[in-house]
Amino acid sequence: MATAVHTNTDQAFQRCLAPDCGATYDVGEVRTSCGECGGLLDVSYDWDRINVPDSLRWFEKKWARRNEPLCRSGVWRFHEMLPFAPAEKVVTIGEGQTLLSPSDGVAKYVGLNAGGLYLEYEGLNPSGSFKDNGMTAAFTHAHTIGAKRAACASTGNTSASLALYCGVSKLMKGVIFIGSGKISYGKLSQALDYGALTIQIAGDFDDAMQRVRQVSEQLGIYLVNSVNPFRLEGQKTIMYRVLESLNWEVPDWIVVPGGNLGNSSSFGKAFMEMLELGLIDRAPRLAVINATGADTLHELYEVHGQRWNDGQIDQQTTSAFFDDMDKHNRRASTIASAIEINRPVNYEKCLRALAVCDGVVREVTDQEILDAKSQVGANGFGCEPASGASVAGAKKLREEGVIAPSDRVVCVLTGHQLKDPTATVAYHTADQDEFNRVLASRGVQRAEFANRAVAVPNDLDQIVQAIQLNS
Ligand code: F0G
């Protein structure tokens, strides 16, 4: 049993993901790709030199010290699993205090036995999405190297999170890149309110991502998108908390929406490391769910059969796929704006995660996403459209028989219900014009689970009658 906590940065380094490159870099270097081969980087640890607990239960000790910020944070109470920065450099705002909640109502909708479905509410983070798990880690790294400005491209949640960390800590100025008309008002309002410099470019997320990489490099601004390997270290902790909530038992399935594929990649890394350290004896299966209008991973993994293959990825097929996408100017389009992404930057890391977790990928339509989202709302705290994809995906996998009725399934709800009220109100509205404007234009035909407001004249008798008729 470990007794002391060592988080010496000498024990951590950055390593190229490609096994035949494997170049390493100091944690003090700011990189978003390998200098040798251009590949993605991982944060790696020399575990032999780190006093890692020999049981996940060891982390329960931290609960008694919740008055200390690092023990209160749902990210940093697992500091021993992401020991790349010393405790005194950690920037935390109390992120990661989220809930895993069983929902029999959603289990029934998905087709699982009662007690088999759990919702991991990452919308309960300070900025309302799972991004805070990663932002505290990237911000900590940025702080250790003395960055004064930090940037990201975003479909809205990364930018809200970055803006919040900048606003609260006052350590850095946030610069965010968003596509035009591609961000929900809830998220845009956060970035503006928290005081980030907001650059709205004429283009979509994929364009914004390309530009922010160029601009950060040119101006020496610290990039916090999930190509930043430190960010993904923080997102691993979502899985530690899931296990913690299940009394350290590994569920059968983790189901997560896929956009830029940072979350799925970090989950895979978390399980890979826990297996390596003997902290768990099996990994859960991972299901990554794309929206039909933004289905690059689904196409490459399920249709073209791309695999991690110990790092020997068939680059030719991937390049041909993207060349064809460019040739036909195919652009991502889904009501789940958070995952409206065609060029996921963590694609290769996600393939590794799918290999570690015997994963599957599915795509779900905007109709399926909104119906599933409405069921989360009717049976729990609600979520934003992208998060509904995980429940819709679980339902699809259940219908296919890939998930069994008796399986224990965790659907990660990545963002808060209030992030995108436009989609929610349009689903429940009785105003056909509004429904058509927001939803029918995206192929959503019906709102089977709509909870319509009842319009009544301002008349006491008629109000009373309406309540009696409807309750
Ligand atoms: N769900 C929500 C609510 C998101 O905001 C995102 C990503 C995802 C799922 C997909 O996660 O990228 O790790 O696969 N949002 C990013 C952003 C892209 O800019 O906020 P992923």
CSV table of N, CA, C and O in Angstrom, one decimal, residues 84-186:
chain,number,residue,atom,x,y,z
A,84,PHE,N,2.1,14.7,-13.5
A,84,PHE,CA,3.0,15.4,-14.4
A,84,PHE,C,3.4,16.8,-13.9
A,84,PHE,O,4.2,17.4,-14.4
A,85,ALA,N,2.7,17.2,-12.8
A,85,ALA,CA,3.0,18.5,-12.2
A,85,ALA,C,3.0,18.4,-10.7
A,85,ALA,O,2.2,17.7,-10.1
A,86,PRO,N,3.8,19.2,-10.1
A,86,PRO,CA,3.8,19.2,-8.6
A,86,PRO,C,2.6,19.9,-8.1
A,86,PRO,O,2.0,20.7,-8.7
A,87,ALA,N,2.2,19.4,-6.9
A,87,ALA,CA,0.9,19.9,-6.3
A,87,ALA,C,0.8,21.4,-6.2
A,87,ALA,O,-0.3,22.0,-6.5
A,88,GLU,N,1.9,22.0,-5.9
A,88,GLU,CA,1.8,23.5,-5.8
A,88,GLU,C,1.6,24.3,-7.1
A,88,GLU,O,1.2,25.4,-7.1
A,89,LYS,N,1.7,23.6,-8.2
A,89,LYS,CA,1.4,24.2,-9.5
A,89,LYS,C,0.0,24.0,-10.0
A,89,LYS,O,-0.4,24.5,-11.0
A,90,VAL,N,-0.7,23.1,-9.3
A,90,VAL,CA,-2.0,22.7,-9.8
A,90,VAL,C,-3.0,23.9,-9.8
A,90,VAL,O,-3.1,24.6,-8.8
A,91,VAL,N,-3.7,24.1,-10.9
A,91,VAL,CA,-4.8,25.1,-10.9
A,91,VAL,C,-6.1,24.4,-10.9
A,91,VAL,O,-6.4,23.7,-11.9
A,92,THR,N,-6.8,24.5,-9.8
A,92,THR,CA,-8.1,23.9,-9.7
A,92,THR,C,-9.2,24.8,-9.3
A,92,THR,O,-8.9,25.7,-8.5
A,93,ILE,N,-10.4,24.6,-9.9
A,93,ILE,CA,-11.5,25.5,-9.4
A,93,ILE,C,-12.6,24.6,-8.9
A,93,ILE,O,-13.8,24.9,-8.8
A,94,GLY,N,-12.3,23.3,-8.4
A,94,GLY,CA,-13.3,22.4,-7.9
A,94,GLY,C,-14.0,21.6,-8.9
A,94,GLY,O,-15.2,21.3,-8.7
A,95,GLU,N,-13.3,21.3,-10.0
A,95,GLU,CA,-14.0,20.6,-11.1
A,95,GLU,C,-14.1,19.1,-10.7
A,95,GLU,O,-13.5,18.6,-9.7
A,96,GLY,N,-14.9,18.4,-11.5
A,96,GLY,CA,-15.0,17.0,-11.4
A,96,GLY,C,-15.8,16.5,-10.2
A,96,GLY,O,-15.7,15.3,-9.9
A,97,GLN,N,-16.7,17.3,-9.7
A,97,GLN,CA,-17.5,16.8,-8.6
A,97,GLN,C,-18.9,16.4,-9.2
A,97,GLN,O,-19.9,17.1,-9.0
A,98,THR,N,-18.8,15.3,-9.9
A,98,THR,CA,-19.9,14.9,-10.8
A,98,THR,C,-20.6,13.7,-10.2
A,98,THR,O,-20.1,13.1,-9.2
A,99,LEU,N,-21.7,13.3,-10.8
A,99,LEU,CA,-22.5,12.2,-10.3
A,99,LEU,C,-22.6,11.0,-11.3
A,99,LEU,O,-22.9,11.3,-12.4
A,100,LEU,N,-22.6,9.8,-10.8
A,100,LEU,CA,-23.0,8.7,-11.6
A,100,LEU,C,-24.4,8.3,-10.9
A,100,LEU,O,-24.5,7.9,-9.8
A,101,SER,N,-25.4,8.3,-11.8
A,101,SER,CA,-26.7,8.1,-11.2
A,101,SER,C,-27.5,7.0,-12.0
A,101,SER,O,-27.5,7.1,-13.3
A,102,PRO,N,-28.0,6.0,-11.3
A,102,PRO,CA,-28.8,5.0,-12.1
A,102,PRO,C,-30.1,5.6,-12.6
A,102,PRO,O,-30.6,6.4,-11.9
A,103,SER,N,-30.6,5.1,-13.7
A,103,SER,CA,-31.9,5.6,-14.2
A,103,SER,C,-32.6,4.5,-14.8
A,103,SER,O,-32.3,4.0,-15.9
A,104,ASP,N,-33.6,4.0,-14.1
A,104,ASP,CA,-34.4,2.9,-14.6
A,104,ASP,C,-35.3,3.3,-15.8
A,104,ASP,O,-35.6,2.6,-16.7
A,105,GLY,N,-35.7,4.6,-15.7
A,105,GLY,CA,-36.5,5.1,-16.8
A,105,GLY,C,-35.7,5.1,-18.2
A,105,GLY,O,-36.3,4.6,-19.2
A,106,VAL,N,-34.5,5.5,-18.1
A,106,VAL,CA,-33.7,5.5,-19.3
A,106,VAL,C,-33.3,4.0,-19.7
A,106,VAL,O,-33.2,3.7,-20.8
A,107,ALA,N,-33.1,3.2,-18.7
A,107,ALA,CA,-32.8,1.8,-18.9
A,107,ALA,C,-33.9,1.2,-19.7
A,107,ALA,O,-33.7,0.4,-20.7
A,108,LYS,N,-35.2,1.5,-19.3
A,108,LYS,CA,-36.3,0.9,-20.0
A,108,LYS,C,-36.3,1.4,-21.5
A,108,LYS,O,-36.6,0.6,-22.4
A,109,TYR,N,-36.1,2.7,-21.7
A,109,TYR,CA,-36.0,3.2,-23.1
A,109,TYR,C,-35.0,2.5,-23.9
A,109,TYR,O,-35.2,2.2,-25.1
A,110,VAL,N,-33.8,2.3,-23.3
A,110,VAL,CA,-32.7,1.7,-24.0
A,110,VAL,C,-32.9,0.2,-24.2
A,110,VAL,O,-32.4,-0.4,-25.2
A,111,GLY,N,-33.7,-0.4,-23.3
A,111,GLY,CA,-34.0,-1.9,-23.4
A,111,GLY,C,-33.1,-2.7,-22.5
A,111,GLY,O,-32.8,-3.9,-22.7
A,112,LEU,N,-32.7,-2.1,-21.4
A,112,LEU,CA,-31.8,-2.8,-20.4
A,112,LEU,C,-32.7,-3.1,-19.2
A,112,LEU,O,-33.7,-2.5,-18.9
A,113,ASN,N,-32.2,-4.1,-18.4
A,113,ASN,CA,-32.9,-4.5,-17.2
A,113,ASN,C,-32.8,-3.3,-16.2
A,113,ASN,O,-31.8,-2.5,-16.2
A,114,ALA,N,-33.8,-3.3,-15.3
A,114,ALA,CA,-33.8,-2.3,-14.2
A,114,ALA,C,-32.4,-2.4,-13.5
A,114,ALA,O,-32.0,-3.5,-13.2
A,115,GLY,N,-31.8,-1.3,-13.2
A,115,GLY,CA,-30.6,-1.3,-12.4
A,115,GLY,C,-29.3,-1.4,-13.3
A,115,GLY,O,-28.2,-1.3,-12.8
A,116,GLY,N,-29.6,-1.5,-14.6
A,116,GLY,CA,-28.4,-1.7,-15.5
A,116,GLY,C,-27.9,-0.5,-16.2
A,116,GLY,O,-26.8,-0.5,-16.8
A,117,LEU,N,-28.6,0.6,-16.1
A,117,LEU,CA,-28.1,1.8,-16.8
A,117,LEU,C,-27.8,3.0,-15.9
A,117,LEU,O,-28.6,3.3,-15.0
A,118,TYR,N,-26.6,3.5,-16.1
A,118,TYR,CA,-26.1,4.6,-15.3
A,118,TYR,C,-25.8,5.8,-16.1
A,118,TYR,O,-25.2,5.7,-17.2
A,119,LEU,N,-26.1,7.0,-15.6
A,119,LEU,CA,-25.8,8.2,-16.4
A,119,LEU,C,-24.7,9.0,-15.6
A,119,LEU,O,-24.8,9.2,-14.4
A,120,GLU,N,-23.6,9.3,-16.3
A,120,GLU,CA,-22.5,10.0,-15.7
A,120,GLU,C,-22.7,11.5,-16.0
A,120,GLU,O,-22.4,11.9,-17.2
A,121,TYR,N,-23.1,12.3,-15.1
A,121,TYR,CA,-23.5,13.7,-15.3
A,121,TYR,C,-22.3,14.6,-15.3
A,121,TYR,O,-22.0,15.2,-14.3
A,122,GLU,N,-21.6,14.7,-16.4
A,122,GLU,CA,-20.4,15.6,-16.5
A,122,GLU,C,-20.9,17.1,-16.7
A,122,GLU,O,-20.0,18.0,-16.5
A,123,GLY,N,-22.1,17.3,-17.0
A,123,GLY,CA,-22.7,18.6,-17.0
A,123,GLY,C,-22.6,19.4,-15.7
A,123,GLY,O,-22.8,20.6,-15.6
A,124,LEU,N,-22.4,18.6,-14.6
A,124,LEU,CA,-22.3,19.2,-13.3
A,124,LEU,C,-21.0,19.9,-13.0
A,124,LEU,O,-20.8,20.5,-11.9
A,125,ASN,N,-20.1,19.9,-13.9
A,125,ASN,CA,-18.8,20.7,-13.8
A,125,ASN,C,-19.1,22.2,-13.7
A,125,ASN,O,-20.1,22.7,-14.2
A,126,PRO,N,-18.1,22.9,-13.2
A,126,PRO,CA,-18.3,24.4,-13.1
A,126,PRO,C,-18.7,25.1,-14.4
A,126,PRO,O,-19.5,26.0,-14.4
A,127,SER,N,-18.2,24.7,-15.5
A,127,SER,CA,-18.6,25.4,-16.8
A,127,SER,C,-19.7,24.6,-17.5
A,127,SER,O,-20.1,24.9,-18.6
A,128,GLY,N,-20.2,23.5,-16.9
A,128,GLY,CA,-21.3,22.8,-17.4
A,128,GLY,C,-21.0,21.7,-18.4
A,128,GLY,O,-21.9,21.2,-19.1
A,129,SER,N,-19.7,21.3,-18.5
A,129,SER,CA,-19.4,20.2,-19.4
A,129,SER,C,-18.2,19.4,-18.9
A,129,SER,O,-17.5,19.9,-18.0
A,130,PHE,N,-17.9,18.3,-19.5
A,130,PHE,CA,-16.8,17.5,-19.1
A,130,PHE,C,-15.5,18.1,-19.3
A,130,PHE,O,-14.4,17.7,-18.8
A,131,LYS,N,-15.5,19.2,-20.1
A,131,LYS,CA,-14.2,19.8,-20.5
A,131,LYS,C,-13.4,20.3,-19.3
A,131,LYS,O,-12.2,20.4,-19.4
A,132,ASP,N,-14.0,20.6,-18.2
A,132,ASP,CA,-13.3,21.2,-17.1
A,132,ASP,C,-12.3,20.1,-16.5
A,132,ASP,O,-11.3,20.5,-16.0
A,133,ASN,N,-12.6,18.8,-16.7
A,133,ASN,CA,-11.7,17.8,-16.3
A,133,ASN,C,-10.3,17.9,-17.0
A,133,ASN,O,-9.3,17.7,-16.4
A,134,GLY,N,-10.4,18.3,-18.3
A,134,GLY,CA,-9.2,18.4,-19.1
A,134,GLY,C,-8.6,19.8,-18.9
A,134,GLY,O,-7.4,19.9,-19.0
A,135,MET,N,-9.5,20.8,-18.8
A,135,MET,CA,-8.9,22.1,-18.8
A,135,MET,C,-8.1,22.4,-17.5
A,135,MET,O,-7.1,23.0,-17.6
A,136,THR,N,-8.5,21.8,-16.4
A,136,THR,CA,-7.7,22.0,-15.2
A,136,THR,C,-6.3,21.4,-15.4
A,136,THR,O,-5.3,22.0,-14.9
A,137,ALA,N,-6.2,20.3,-16.2
A,137,ALA,CA,-4.9,19.7,-16.4
A,137,ALA,C,-4.1,20.5,-17.4
A,137,ALA,O,-2.9,20.8,-17.2
A,138,ALA,N,-4.7,20.9,-18.5
A,138,ALA,CA,-4.0,21.7,-19.5
A,138,ALA,C,-3.5,23.1,-18.9
A,138,ALA,O,-2.4,23.5,-19.1
A,139,PHE,N,-4.4,23.6,-18.1
A,139,PHE,CA,-4.1,24.9,-17.4
A,139,PHE,C,-3.0,24.8,-16.5
A,139,PHE,O,-2.1,25.6,-16.3
A,140,THR,N,-3.0,23.7,-15.7
A,140,THR,CA,-1.9,23.4,-14.8
A,140,THR,C,-0.6,23.3,-15.6
A,140,THR,O,0.4,23.9,-15.2
A,141,HIS,N,-0.6,22.6,-16.7
A,141,HIS,CA,0.6,22.5,-17.5
A,141,HIS,C,1.0,23.9,-18.0
A,141,HIS,O,2.2,24.3,-17.9
A,142,ALA,N,0.1,24.6,-18.5
A,142,ALA,CA,0.3,26.0,-19.0
A,142,ALA,C,1.0,26.8,-17.9
A,142,ALA,O,1.9,27.6,-18.2
A,143,HIS,N,0.4,26.7,-16.7
A,143,HIS,CA,0.9,27.5,-15.6
A,143,HIS,C,2.4,27.1,-15.3
A,143,HIS,O,3.2,27.9,-15.0
A,144,THR,N,2.7,25.8,-15.3
A,144,THR,CA,4.0,25.3,-15.0
A,144,THR,C,5.1,25.9,-16.0
A,144,THR,O,6.2,26.1,-15.6
A,145,ILE,N,4.6,26.1,-17.2
A,145,ILE,CA,5.6,26.6,-18.2
A,145,ILE,C,5.5,28.2,-18.3
A,145,ILE,O,6.2,28.8,-19.2
A,146,GLY,N,4.6,28.8,-17.5
A,146,GLY,CA,4.6,30.2,-17.5
A,146,GLY,C,3.8,30.9,-18.6
A,146,GLY,O,4.1,32.1,-19.0
A,147,ALA,N,2.9,30.2,-19.2
A,147,ALA,CA,2.1,30.7,-20.4
A,147,ALA,C,1.2,31.9,-19.9
A,147,ALA,O,0.7,31.9,-18.7
A,148,LYS,N,1.1,32.9,-20.7
A,148,LYS,CA,0.3,34.1,-20.4
A,148,LYS,C,-1.0,34.2,-21.2
A,148,LYS,O,-1.9,34.9,-20.9
A,149,ARG,N,-1.0,33.4,-22.4
A,149,ARG,CA,-2.2,33.4,-23.2
A,149,ARG,C,-2.5,32.0,-23.5
A,149,ARG,O,-1.6,31.2,-23.8
A,150,ALA,N,-3.8,31.6,-23.6
A,150,ALA,CA,-4.2,30.2,-24.0
A,150,ALA,C,-5.3,30.3,-25.0
A,150,ALA,O,-6.2,31.2,-24.9
A,151,ALA,N,-5.2,29.4,-26.0
A,151,ALA,CA,-6.2,29.5,-27.1
A,151,ALA,C,-6.8,28.1,-27.3
A,151,ALA,O,-6.3,27.1,-27.0
A,152,CYS,N,-8.0,28.2,-27.9
A,152,CYS,CA,-8.6,26.9,-28.4
A,152,CYS,C,-9.6,27.2,-29.6
A,152,CYS,O,-10.1,28.4,-29.7
A,153,ALA,N,-9.8,26.2,-30.4
A,153,ALA,CA,-11.0,26.3,-31.3
A,153,ALA,C,-12.1,25.5,-30.6
A,153,ALA,O,-11.8,24.5,-29.9
A,154,SER,N,-13.3,25.8,-30.9
A,154,SER,CA,-14.3,25.1,-30.1
A,154,SER,C,-15.7,25.1,-30.7
A,154,SER,O,-16.1,26.1,-31.4
A,155,THR,N,-16.4,24.0,-30.5
A,155,THR,CA,-17.8,24.0,-30.8
A,155,THR,C,-18.6,24.6,-29.6
A,155,THR,O,-19.8,24.6,-29.6
A,156,GLY,N,-17.9,25.1,-28.6
A,156,GLY,CA,-18.6,25.8,-27.5
A,156,GLY,C,-18.2,25.5,-26.1
A,156,GLY,O,-18.1,26.3,-25.3
A,157,ASN,N,-18.0,24.2,-25.9
A,157,ASN,CA,-17.8,23.8,-24.5
A,157,ASN,C,-16.3,24.0,-24.1
A,157,ASN,O,-16.0,24.4,-22.9
A,158,THR,N,-15.4,23.7,-25.0
A,158,THR,CA,-14.0,23.9,-24.6
A,158,THR,C,-13.8,25.4,-24.4
A,158,THR,O,-13.1,25.8,-23.5
A,159,SER,N,-14.4,26.2,-25.2
A,159,SER,CA,-14.2,27.7,-25.1
A,159,SER,C,-14.8,28.2,-23.8
A,159,SER,O,-14.2,29.0,-23.1
A,160,ALA,N,-16.0,27.6,-23.4
A,160,ALA,CA,-16.6,28.1,-22.2
A,160,ALA,C,-15.7,27.7,-21.0
A,160,ALA,O,-15.5,28.5,-20.0
A,161,SER,N,-15.1,26.5,-21.1
A,161,SER,CA,-14.2,26.0,-20.0
A,161,SER,C,-12.9,26.9,-19.9
A,161,SER,O,-12.6,27.3,-18.8
A,162,LEU,N,-12.3,27.1,-21.1
A,162,LEU,CA,-11.1,27.9,-21.1
A,162,LEU,C,-11.4,29.3,-20.5
A,162,LEU,O,-10.6,29.8,-19.7
A,163,ALA,N,-12.5,29.9,-21.0
A,163,ALA,CA,-12.8,31.2,-20.6
A,163,ALA,C,-13.0,31.3,-19.0
A,163,ALA,O,-12.6,32.2,-18.4
A,164,LEU,N,-13.6,30.2,-18.5
A,164,LEU,CA,-13.9,30.2,-17.1
A,164,LEU,C,-12.6,30.1,-16.3
A,164,LEU,O,-12.4,30.8,-15.3
A,165,TYR,N,-11.7,29.2,-16.7
A,165,TYR,CA,-10.4,29.1,-16.0
A,165,TYR,C,-9.6,30.3,-16.0
A,165,TYR,O,-9.0,30.7,-15.1
A,166,CYS,N,-9.7,31.0,-17.2
A,166,CYS,CA,-9.0,32.3,-17.3
A,166,CYS,C,-9.6,33.3,-16.4
A,166,CYS,O,-8.9,34.0,-15.6
A,167,GLY,N,-10.9,33.4,-16.4
A,167,GLY,CA,-11.6,34.4,-15.6
A,167,GLY,C,-11.4,34.2,-14.1
A,167,GLY,O,-11.2,35.1,-13.4
A,168,VAL,N,-11.5,32.9,-13.7
A,168,VAL,CA,-11.4,32.7,-12.2
A,168,VAL,C,-9.9,32.8,-11.7
A,168,VAL,O,-9.6,33.4,-10.7
A,169,SER,N,-9.0,32.2,-12.5
A,169,SER,CA,-7.6,32.2,-12.0
A,169,SER,C,-6.8,33.5,-12.3
A,169,SER,O,-5.9,33.8,-11.6
A,170,LYS,N,-7.2,34.2,-13.3
A,170,LYS,CA,-6.5,35.4,-13.8
A,170,LYS,C,-5.1,35.1,-14.1
A,170,LYS,O,-4.2,36.0,-14.1
A,171,LEU,N,-4.8,33.9,-14.4
A,171,LEU,CA,-3.4,33.6,-14.7
A,171,LEU,C,-3.1,33.8,-16.2
A,171,LEU,O,-1.9,33.9,-16.6
A,172,MET,N,-4.1,33.7,-17.1
A,172,MET,CA,-3.9,33.8,-18.5
A,172,MET,C,-5.1,34.5,-19.2
A,172,MET,O,-6.2,34.5,-18.6
A,173,LYS,N,-4.8,35.0,-20.4
A,173,LYS,CA,-5.9,35.6,-21.2
A,173,LYS,C,-6.3,34.5,-22.2
A,173,LYS,O,-5.5,33.9,-22.8
A,174,GLY,N,-7.6,34.3,-22.3
A,174,GLY,CA,-8.2,33.3,-23.2
A,174,GLY,C,-8.5,33.9,-24.5
A,174,GLY,O,-9.1,34.9,-24.7
A,175,VAL,N,-8.1,33.1,-25.6
A,175,VAL,CA,-8.4,33.5,-27.0
A,175,VAL,C,-9.2,32.3,-27.6
A,175,VAL,O,-8.6,31.2,-27.7
A,176,ILE,N,-10.4,32.5,-28.0
A,176,ILE,CA,-11.1,31.4,-28.5
A,176,ILE,C,-11.6,31.6,-30.0
A,176,ILE,O,-11.9,32.7,-30.4
A,177,PHE,N,-11.5,30.5,-30.7
A,177,PHE,CA,-11.9,30.5,-32.1
A,177,PHE,C,-13.2,29.7,-32.3
A,177,PHE,O,-13.2,28.5,-31.9
A,178,ILE,N,-14.2,30.3,-32.9
A,178,ILE,CA,-15.4,29.6,-33.1
A,178,ILE,C,-15.9,29.8,-34.6
A,178,ILE,O,-15.5,30.7,-35.2
A,179,GLY,N,-16.6,28.8,-35.0
A,179,GLY,CA,-17.1,28.9,-36.4
A,179,GLY,C,-18.4,29.8,-36.4
A,179,GLY,O,-19.0,30.0,-35.4
A,180,SER,N,-18.7,30.3,-37.6
A,180,SER,CA,-19.9,31.2,-37.7
A,180,SER,C,-21.2,30.4,-37.6
A,180,SER,O,-21.4,29.4,-38.3
A,181,GLY,N,-22.0,30.9,-36.7
A,181,GLY,CA,-23.4,30.3,-36.5
A,181,GLY,C,-23.4,28.8,-36.1
A,181,GLY,O,-24.3,28.1,-36.2
A,182,LYS,N,-22.2,28.4,-35.5
A,182,LYS,CA,-22.1,27.0,-35.2
A,182,LYS,C,-22.1,26.7,-33.7
A,182,LYS,O,-21.7,25.6,-33.3
A,183,ILE,N,-22.4,27.7,-32.9
A,183,ILE,CA,-22.2,27.5,-31.5
A,183,ILE,C,-23.6,27.9,-30.8
A,183,ILE,O,-24.2,28.8,-31.3
A,184,SER,N,-24.0,27.1,-29.9
A,184,SER,CA,-25.2,27.4,-29.2
A,184,SER,C,-25.1,28.6,-28.3
A,184,SER,O,-24.0,28.9,-27.9
A,185,TYR,N,-26.2,29.3,-28.1
A,185,TYR,CA,-26.1,30.5,-27.4
A,185,TYR,C,-25.7,30.3,-25.9
A,185,TYR,O,-25.0,31.2,-25.4
A,186,GLY,N,-26.1,29.2,-25.3
A,186,GLY,CA,-25.6,29.0,-23.9
A,186,GLY,C,-24.1,29.0,-23.8
A,186,GLY,O,-23.5,29.6,-22.9
